[in-house]
Each structure stands twice: as C-alpha cells, then as structure tokens.
C-alpha cells in the first residue's frame, strides 16, 4: 500500500488540526467568506480575522462605535441608563435594531452587505453581496487619532465607500455621479430602535441606535 508522507496528508486534510496550520495565512483563506454555526462565533471570528487582515497588509484599523440615544420615556423610568451605553456596544445586533455595536474599517477589507441597498437591475446590491472597503469620509470635528495603528472614532463617519466588482475581479459597468471610479457605492449611517426590556409585556426602555 502506498503511504502518503505526513506533510502531504496534512496539506490535503480539509480540517485544520491546530491554530498553527500555515494555510490560515494563505491569501485564499484570508480573503474567503466563512460559514459559522451561530452568530456568537461569527462575531468573534470576524474581529480576529479583521485584525489578521490588517496585520498581513500593514493597514491601520479604524473602529466605528454605534451611537445609542436613550429616549425621554426610557430616561424617565431609568435615569441610570446613559451610564450603561458602553456595555450595549457588545450586544448582539439582533437585539440592537439589527445594527452592529462596532463596525471595523480597514482599507481593502472584504465586507458583505447585511441589507438590500440597491435593487436596480444594473447594480443588484443585495444582502450577502461581497465588496471591499475603499475609503470613508470622517464626520465634522472628528478629533480621534491613530495610536499604534488603531483609531476609535468619536464621531460617526459621513459615509463609507465600498468597491464592488464582477466575480472575476473586472470593473462593473456602472458608475455613480461624483465618484471617481466604477463600482463605488456610498454606505451611509442609518437609525434603528430597540428595547432593553423587550421581554416585558409592554416594553418601555426604547433606545435609538445610529450606525
């Protein structure tokens, strides 16, 4: 019987046996989409892969925290709520108006749309569509700075430009007015509301999130 060398058998294995598997550092792995059993694993893995992507390409990381506003009705019932805002950034997006607590911005990093943003026949930018972060426009009076290659924004960016291409990497035929190249699409902040006490018969602790 032919015996395959140990190193060759490892290369052909579909499941990694350790975190030190060198295939994790291959460009094809770093750029590929991933499938997870549940969202908790997905979020944690996304954070780790984003840092890996930035390190591999020597890119800086910009974190964009959501802006949560306590409604007057909720504040009247619970005056202590504003002091809890930082903990809300760690909440599952499904429990926070379907908006992430923190969005990671790295130039060139692959991202997937979580909502349908343009159903027009020429664009078809639907949920799950993959693009790459091109750039972003900072909010007015943004005062944060990079420290050790990391920046945490204090203001919400005006928009994030995502670059979309054909599956083979070629340019798309459409180009929006005012943008310098085909396939660029602006993602702007949006608002959504959620309840801290959604388990109550009549929830009253309403929070408005902007992200």
Short mmCIF file of C-alpha atoms in Angstrom, two decimals:
data_model
loop_
_atom_site.label_atom_id
_atom_site.label_comp_id
_atom_site.label_asym_id
_atom_site.label_seq_id
_atom_site.Cartn_x
_atom_site.Cartn_y
_atom_site.Cartn_z
CA UNK A 1 0.00 0.00 0.00
CA UNK A 2 1.24 3.49 -0.84
CA UNK A 3 1.94 5.56 2.26
CA UNK A 4 1.47 9.30 1.86
CA UNK A 5 4.11 11.46 3.60
CA UNK A 6 2.80 13.07 6.77
CA UNK A 7 3.24 16.65 5.50
CA UNK A 8 1.34 15.85 2.30
CA UNK A 9 -1.54 14.30 4.21
CA UNK A 10 -1.82 17.42 6.35
CA UNK A 11 -1.97 19.61 3.27
CA UNK A 12 -4.80 17.51 1.84
CA UNK A 13 -6.80 17.41 5.06
CA UNK A 14 -9.97 19.52 4.93
CA UNK A 15 -9.98 20.21 8.67
CA UNK A 16 -7.14 22.01 10.44
CA UNK A 17 -5.73 20.20 13.44
CA UNK A 18 -4.31 23.29 15.15
CA UNK A 19 -4.34 27.08 15.10
CA UNK A 20 -0.76 26.95 13.78
CA UNK A 21 -1.87 25.48 10.44
CA UNK A 22 0.05 27.55 7.88
CA UNK A 23 -2.90 27.52 5.47
CA UNK A 24 -4.61 30.09 7.70
CA UNK A 25 -2.09 32.64 6.44
CA UNK A 26 -2.64 31.93 2.76
CA UNK A 27 -4.24 34.79 0.76
CA UNK A 28 -7.01 32.47 -0.44
CA UNK A 29 -8.01 31.76 3.17
CA UNK A 30 -7.74 35.33 4.44
CA UNK A 31 -9.98 36.67 1.65
CA UNK A 32 -12.54 33.86 1.52
CA UNK A 33 -16.05 34.03 3.05
CA UNK A 34 -16.77 31.82 6.04
CA UNK A 35 -19.79 29.94 7.39
CA UNK A 36 -20.48 29.60 11.12
CA UNK A 37 -22.80 27.54 13.28
CA UNK A 38 -24.04 30.57 15.23
CA UNK A 39 -23.65 34.34 15.32
CA UNK A 40 -21.62 34.46 18.53
CA UNK A 41 -18.80 32.52 16.88
CA UNK A 42 -19.20 34.61 13.73
CA UNK A 43 -18.74 37.93 15.51
CA UNK A 44 -15.70 36.84 17.47
CA UNK A 45 -14.09 35.31 14.38
CA UNK A 46 -14.80 38.44 12.34
CA UNK A 47 -12.91 40.54 14.88
CA UNK A 48 -9.92 38.20 14.80
CA UNK A 49 -9.88 37.96 11.01
CA UNK A 50 -10.09 41.75 10.67
CA UNK A 51 -7.00 42.15 12.84
CA UNK A 52 -5.26 39.41 10.87
CA UNK A 53 -6.14 41.16 7.60
CA UNK A 54 -4.76 44.48 8.83
CA UNK A 55 -1.55 42.88 10.10
CA UNK A 56 -0.98 40.89 6.91
CA UNK A 57 -1.33 44.01 4.74
CA UNK A 58 0.18 46.51 7.17
CA UNK A 59 -3.06 48.51 7.26
CA UNK A 60 -4.41 50.61 10.14
CA UNK A 61 -7.65 49.70 11.90
CA UNK A 62 -10.45 52.20 12.45
CA UNK A 63 -13.27 51.29 14.82
CA UNK A 64 -16.64 52.98 14.45
CA UNK A 65 -18.79 52.62 17.60
CA UNK A 66 -22.55 52.93 17.28
CA UNK A 67 -24.26 55.97 18.77
CA UNK A 68 -27.05 54.97 21.16
CA UNK A 69 -29.59 57.54 22.36
CA UNK A 70 -31.90 56.91 25.30
CA UNK A 71 -35.43 58.13 24.58
CA UNK A 72 -37.00 60.59 27.07
CA UNK A 73 -39.58 57.98 28.13
CA UNK A 74 -36.87 55.43 28.94
CA UNK A 75 -34.77 58.04 30.73
CA UNK A 76 -37.72 58.98 32.89
CA UNK A 77 -38.16 55.39 34.01
CA UNK A 78 -34.42 54.60 34.32
CA UNK A 79 -32.22 57.72 34.81
CA UNK A 80 -29.14 55.45 35.09
CA UNK A 81 -29.33 54.17 31.50
CA UNK A 82 -26.76 56.55 29.90
CA UNK A 83 -24.06 55.06 32.14
CA UNK A 84 -24.64 51.65 30.51
CA UNK A 85 -24.03 52.70 26.90
CA UNK A 86 -20.58 51.13 26.63
CA UNK A 87 -21.96 47.69 27.55
CA UNK A 88 -24.58 47.96 24.81
CA UNK A 89 -21.86 48.00 22.16
CA UNK A 90 -21.22 44.32 22.94
CA UNK A 91 -24.83 43.30 22.41
CA UNK A 92 -25.92 41.02 19.58
CA UNK A 93 -27.06 43.11 16.61
CA UNK A 94 -30.33 41.15 16.53
CA UNK A 95 -31.03 42.59 19.97
CA UNK A 96 -29.96 46.11 18.98
CA UNK A 97 -32.05 47.08 15.99
CA UNK A 98 -30.05 44.87 13.59
CA UNK A 99 -27.13 47.32 13.76
CA UNK A 100 -23.64 46.37 14.95
CA UNK A 101 -22.25 47.88 18.13
CA UNK A 102 -18.86 48.40 16.48
CA UNK A 103 -18.01 48.40 12.78
CA UNK A 104 -14.39 47.73 11.80
CA UNK A 105 -13.00 49.79 8.92
CA UNK A 106 -9.83 48.63 7.14
CA UNK A 107 -8.96 49.74 3.62
CA UNK A 108 -9.34 46.88 1.16
CA UNK A 109 -11.03 44.53 3.64
CA UNK A 110 -13.80 42.33 2.19
CA UNK A 111 -17.26 43.02 3.62
CA UNK A 112 -20.74 41.63 3.00
CA UNK A 113 -23.94 43.61 2.80
CA UNK A 114 -26.36 42.84 5.62
CA UNK A 115 -29.32 44.52 3.88
CA UNK A 116 -30.57 45.09 0.35
CA UNK A 117 -29.30 48.57 -0.51
CA UNK A 118 -29.96 48.88 -4.26
CA UNK A 119 -32.29 46.60 -6.20
CA UNK A 120 -31.86 48.38 -9.54
CA UNK A 121 -31.27 45.90 -12.42
CA UNK A 122 -27.76 47.17 -13.18
CA UNK A 123 -26.50 47.07 -9.60
CA UNK A 124 -28.34 44.36 -7.64
CA UNK A 125 -26.60 45.22 -4.38
CA UNK A 126 -28.48 42.75 -2.22
CA UNK A 127 -27.85 41.16 1.17
CA UNK A 128 -24.80 38.92 1.05
CA UNK A 129 -23.12 40.80 -1.82
CA UNK A 130 -19.35 41.00 -1.27
CA UNK A 131 -17.41 44.23 -1.71
CA UNK A 132 -14.24 45.78 -0.34
CA UNK A 133 -13.88 48.86 1.81
CA UNK A 134 -12.46 51.59 -0.40
CA UNK A 135 -12.41 54.64 1.89
CA UNK A 136 -14.56 56.70 4.23
CA UNK A 137 -15.31 60.36 4.90
CA UNK A 138 -14.93 61.40 8.52
CA UNK A 139 -17.54 63.35 10.39
CA UNK A 140 -17.08 67.01 11.11
CA UNK A 141 -14.89 67.85 14.12
CA UNK A 142 -13.52 64.31 14.34
CA UNK A 143 -10.68 64.55 16.86
CA UNK A 144 -9.53 60.94 17.23
CA UNK A 145 -6.01 59.94 16.17
CA UNK A 146 -4.21 56.69 15.37
CA UNK A 147 -2.33 55.11 18.26
CA UNK A 148 -0.33 52.02 17.44
CA UNK A 149 -2.17 51.65 14.14
CA UNK A 150 -5.61 51.76 15.78
CA UNK A 151 -8.16 54.56 15.83
CA UNK A 152 -11.53 54.71 17.61
CA UNK A 153 -13.80 57.30 16.03
CA UNK A 154 -15.61 59.75 18.27
CA UNK A 155 -17.99 60.89 15.54
CA UNK A 156 -19.98 58.88 13.03
CA UNK A 157 -18.41 58.94 9.54
CA UNK A 158 -20.47 60.74 6.90
CA UNK A 159 -20.24 57.67 4.69
CA UNK A 160 -18.19 54.59 3.84
CA UNK A 161 -17.37 53.86 0.19
CA UNK A 162 -17.46 50.18 -0.75
CA UNK A 163 -15.97 48.95 -4.01
CA UNK A 164 -17.90 46.27 -5.89
CA UNK A 165 -16.54 44.27 -8.83
CA UNK A 166 -17.53 41.38 -11.06
CA UNK A 167 -16.82 37.87 -9.78
CA UNK A 168 -13.68 37.72 -11.93
CA UNK A 169 -12.35 40.99 -10.49
CA UNK A 170 -13.14 43.13 -13.54
CA UNK A 171 -14.76 46.56 -13.34
CA UNK A 172 -18.53 46.88 -13.18
CA UNK A 173 -20.23 48.85 -15.97
CA UNK A 174 -21.94 51.38 -13.69
CA UNK A 175 -20.51 54.46 -12.00
CA UNK A 176 -22.34 56.84 -9.68
CA UNK A 177 -22.13 60.59 -10.40
CA UNK A 178 -19.40 62.37 -8.46
CA UNK A 179 -17.43 59.22 -7.68
CA UNK A 180 -14.08 58.70 -9.35
CA UNK A 181 -14.36 55.08 -10.49
CA UNK A 182 -16.88 52.37 -11.39
CA UNK A 183 -18.40 50.16 -8.72
CA UNK A 184 -18.10 52.59 -5.80
CA UNK A 185 -21.22 52.81 -3.63
CA UNK A 186 -21.72 55.01 -0.53
CA UNK A 187 -22.98 53.35 2.64
CA UNK A 188 -24.47 56.00 4.91
CA UNK A 189 -25.42 55.76 8.60
CA UNK A 190 -28.94 54.68 9.43
CA UNK A 191 -31.08 54.62 12.55
CA UNK A 192 -32.99 51.81 14.18
CA UNK A 193 -34.73 51.43 17.53
CA UNK A 194 -34.69 48.58 20.04
CA UNK A 195 -35.84 47.89 23.59
CA UNK A 196 -33.70 46.96 26.57
CA UNK A 197 -36.75 45.37 28.17
CA UNK A 198 -38.21 43.64 25.13
CA UNK A 199 -39.25 40.71 27.33
CA UNK A 200 -41.84 42.83 29.14
CA UNK A 201 -45.50 42.74 28.14
CA UNK A 202 -45.28 46.45 27.36
CA UNK A 203 -41.61 47.37 26.69
CA UNK A 204 -40.74 50.95 27.57
CA UNK A 205 -36.95 51.26 27.60
CA UNK A 206 -36.56 52.32 23.98
CA UNK A 207 -33.09 53.05 22.57
CA UNK A 208 -32.35 54.60 19.18
CA UNK A 209 -29.12 53.36 17.56
CA UNK A 210 -27.27 55.09 14.73
CA UNK A 211 -24.64 53.09 12.84
#
